[in-house]
Amino acid sequence: MKTSPPPVRRVAFDALTLRDLHDMLALRSRVFVVEQASPYPDIDGRDPGALHLIAVNEAGTIVGCARCLGPDEDGPDRANPDAPVSFGRLAVDPSQRSTGLGRALVAESLTVLAERWPDRDVVIGAQQHLERFYGSFGFVRDTDPYDDFGIPHIDMRLRR
């Protein structure tokens, strides 16, 4: 019997409990660093400015997460009203794969970004093997493949 994914909720960084922060970072580490053998710098300074999406199982543990990011206010896009927005660090615990949780996290990410920045394109750095998955949401490849800490990636764009 296929189980339904847990609900996805929105949490500002400052509203995350210490347990939430721990569980979210632990999940990202298990998926990206251990499972995918990619020793990348997860703590990149962007979490405090992001809106976080988390899904919690019945035991109270985060089993899915993503972060939604507005235009880079500190970078070259600061004065560009057309600068894209993004989501990333989307991770799903192996126990929740094939439940639809990944799709729910992407859908909620797109809803958040559309509410906050309705006319901006969404640009993501996607693992290349997920091109079809993100394509099902309307994303199209925007770059040639590139290596991101040992994993082939492509940039993808959803035009608005």
Tab-separated table of C-alpha atoms in Angstrom:
chain	number	residue	atom	x	y	z
A	1	MET	CA	0.000	0.000	0.000
A	2	LYS	CA	1.378	3.385	-1.040
A	3	THR	CA	1.477	5.868	1.802
A	4	SER	CA	0.689	9.546	1.539
A	5	PRO	CA	3.468	11.997	2.251
A	6	PRO	CA	3.345	14.081	5.418
A	7	PRO	CA	2.113	17.667	4.974
A	8	VAL	CA	4.610	20.361	4.018
A	9	ARG	CA	4.712	23.443	6.199
A	10	ARG	CA	6.451	26.794	5.838
A	11	VAL	CA	8.859	27.976	8.525
A	12	ALA	CA	10.972	31.129	8.597
A	13	PHE	CA	14.549	30.487	9.700
A	14	ASP	CA	14.121	32.325	13.010
A	15	ALA	CA	11.003	30.251	13.757
A	16	LEU	CA	12.810	26.921	13.345
A	17	THR	CA	13.311	25.182	16.671
A	18	LEU	CA	16.787	23.970	17.472
A	19	ARG	CA	15.487	20.410	16.941
A	20	ASP	CA	14.063	21.408	13.520
A	21	LEU	CA	17.372	22.988	12.508
A	22	HIS	CA	19.288	19.925	13.665
A	23	ASP	CA	16.948	17.486	11.875
A	24	MET	CA	16.949	19.545	8.674
A	25	LEU	CA	20.736	19.805	8.534
A	26	ALA	CA	21.063	16.114	9.439
A	27	LEU	CA	18.703	15.129	6.614
A	28	ARG	CA	20.577	17.272	4.101
A	29	SER	CA	23.874	15.768	5.270
A	30	ARG	CA	22.552	12.176	5.033
A	31	VAL	CA	21.181	12.710	1.532
A	32	PHE	CA	23.731	14.993	-0.114
A	33	VAL	CA	27.002	14.253	1.679
A	34	VAL	CA	26.688	10.597	2.755
A	35	GLU	CA	24.238	8.970	0.319
A	36	GLN	CA	25.436	10.896	-2.735
A	37	ALA	CA	29.078	10.979	-1.601
A	38	SER	CA	29.362	14.703	-2.276
A	39	PRO	CA	31.367	16.609	0.341
A	40	TYR	CA	29.928	20.029	-0.472
A	41	PRO	CA	29.706	23.096	1.809
A	42	ASP	CA	26.058	22.902	2.919
A	43	ILE	CA	26.327	25.795	5.369
A	44	ASP	CA	26.540	28.579	2.790
A	45	GLY	CA	25.082	31.524	4.696
A	46	ARG	CA	21.787	31.545	2.783
A	47	ASP	CA	19.613	29.605	5.250
A	48	PRO	CA	18.906	32.635	7.496
A	49	GLY	CA	17.342	34.551	4.594
A	50	ALA	CA	15.353	31.612	3.228
A	51	LEU	CA	11.842	30.432	3.887
A	52	HIS	CA	12.126	26.759	4.782
A	53	LEU	CA	9.698	24.025	3.868
A	54	ILE	CA	9.664	20.990	6.114
A	55	ALA	CA	7.695	17.774	6.255
A	56	VAL	CA	7.603	15.960	9.592
A	57	ASN	CA	6.709	12.291	10.074
A	58	GLU	CA	4.505	10.901	12.859
A	59	ALA	CA	7.574	10.433	15.066
A	60	GLY	CA	8.280	14.171	14.841
A	61	THR	CA	11.358	13.882	12.607
A	62	ILE	CA	11.889	15.998	9.498
A	63	VAL	CA	11.739	13.675	6.481
A	64	GLY	CA	11.667	16.299	3.738
A	65	CYS	CA	12.879	19.832	3.323
A	66	ALA	CA	13.592	22.608	0.844
A	67	ARG	CA	14.448	26.278	1.022
A	68	CYS	CA	12.986	29.133	-1.008
A	69	LEU	CA	15.247	32.028	-1.906
A	70	GLY	CA	14.410	35.474	-3.206
A	71	PRO	CA	16.669	37.495	-5.474
A	72	ASP	CA	20.210	37.792	-4.180
A	73	GLU	CA	19.915	41.067	-2.260
A	74	ASP	CA	23.650	41.232	-1.538
A	75	GLY	CA	24.867	40.324	-5.013
A	76	PRO	CA	24.895	41.799	-8.497
A	77	ASP	CA	21.119	41.290	-8.860
A	78	ARG	CA	20.307	43.752	-6.065
A	79	ALA	CA	19.182	46.476	-8.511
A	80	ASN	CA	17.709	44.110	-11.134
A	81	PRO	CA	13.895	43.913	-10.830
A	82	ASP	CA	13.909	40.901	-13.162
A	83	ALA	CA	16.430	38.863	-11.178
A	84	PRO	CA	15.257	35.271	-10.810
A	85	VAL	CA	14.258	33.538	-7.588
A	86	SER	CA	15.075	29.983	-6.614
A	87	PHE	CA	14.578	26.997	-4.366
A	88	GLY	CA	17.048	24.332	-3.422
A	89	ARG	CA	18.493	22.013	-0.813
A	90	LEU	CA	15.455	19.841	-1.516
A	91	ALA	CA	15.986	16.570	0.312
A	92	VAL	CA	13.688	13.606	0.926
A	93	ASP	CA	14.449	10.849	3.415
A	94	PRO	CA	14.702	7.421	1.721
A	95	SER	CA	11.705	6.244	3.784
A	96	GLN	CA	9.537	8.836	2.020
A	97	ARG	CA	10.643	8.353	-1.568
A	98	SER	CA	7.905	7.355	-4.019
A	99	THR	CA	5.239	8.862	-1.739
A	100	GLY	CA	4.960	12.116	-3.671
A	101	LEU	CA	6.821	14.151	-1.042
A	102	GLY	CA	9.401	15.420	-3.542
A	103	ARG	CA	6.615	16.616	-5.849
A	104	ALA	CA	4.833	18.240	-2.892
A	105	LEU	CA	8.014	20.100	-1.894
A	106	VAL	CA	8.558	21.403	-5.437
A	107	ALA	CA	4.899	22.426	-5.790
A	108	GLU	CA	4.937	24.274	-2.460
A	109	SER	CA	8.255	25.937	-3.356
A	110	LEU	CA	6.744	27.220	-6.587
A	111	THR	CA	3.653	28.445	-4.732
A	112	VAL	CA	5.785	30.349	-2.203
A	113	LEU	CA	7.904	31.944	-4.918
A	114	ALA	CA	4.838	32.899	-6.986
A	115	GLU	CA	3.199	34.529	-3.948
A	116	ARG	CA	6.285	36.535	-3.010
A	117	TRP	CA	7.740	37.308	-6.456
A	118	PRO	CA	4.934	36.625	-8.956
A	119	ASP	CA	6.591	37.796	-12.163
A	120	ARG	CA	10.087	36.440	-11.690
A	121	ASP	CA	11.566	33.418	-13.397
A	122	VAL	CA	12.600	30.547	-11.146
A	123	VAL	CA	16.132	29.225	-11.696
A	124	ILE	CA	17.410	26.062	-10.033
A	125	GLY	CA	20.626	24.075	-10.060
A	126	ALA	CA	19.313	20.549	-10.640
A	127	GLN	CA	21.066	17.239	-10.547
A	128	GLN	CA	21.168	16.224	-14.202
A	129	HIS	CA	19.388	12.909	-13.652
A	130	LEU	CA	16.364	14.861	-12.325
A	131	GLU	CA	15.876	16.881	-15.525
A	132	ARG	CA	12.678	15.025	-16.480
A	133	PHE	CA	11.273	15.365	-12.942
A	134	TYR	CA	11.749	19.152	-12.887
A	135	GLY	CA	10.665	19.338	-16.525
A	136	SER	CA	7.276	17.994	-15.444
A	137	PHE	CA	6.809	21.305	-13.570
A	138	GLY	CA	7.679	23.342	-16.671
A	139	PHE	CA	11.403	23.829	-16.090
A	140	VAL	CA	13.686	23.746	-19.133
A	141	ARG	CA	17.424	23.224	-19.289
A	142	ASP	CA	19.297	26.533	-19.252
A	143	THR	CA	22.947	25.384	-19.285
A	144	ASP	CA	25.204	22.586	-20.367
A	145	PRO	CA	25.990	20.017	-17.670
A	146	TYR	CA	28.596	21.010	-15.092
A	147	ASP	CA	30.224	19.297	-12.132
A	148	ASP	CA	29.011	20.383	-8.702
A	149	PHE	CA	31.104	18.604	-6.067
A	150	GLY	CA	31.217	15.365	-8.043
A	151	ILE	CA	27.583	15.320	-9.226
A	152	PRO	CA	26.545	16.371	-12.753
A	153	HIS	CA	24.182	19.358	-12.572
A	154	ILE	CA	22.332	21.606	-14.996
A	155	ASP	CA	20.678	24.948	-14.440
A	156	MET	CA	16.981	24.922	-15.247
A	157	ARG	CA	14.556	27.810	-15.651
A	158	LEU	CA	10.817	28.197	-15.249
A	159	ARG	CA	9.728	31.293	-17.177
A	160	ARG	CA	6.940	33.437	-15.765
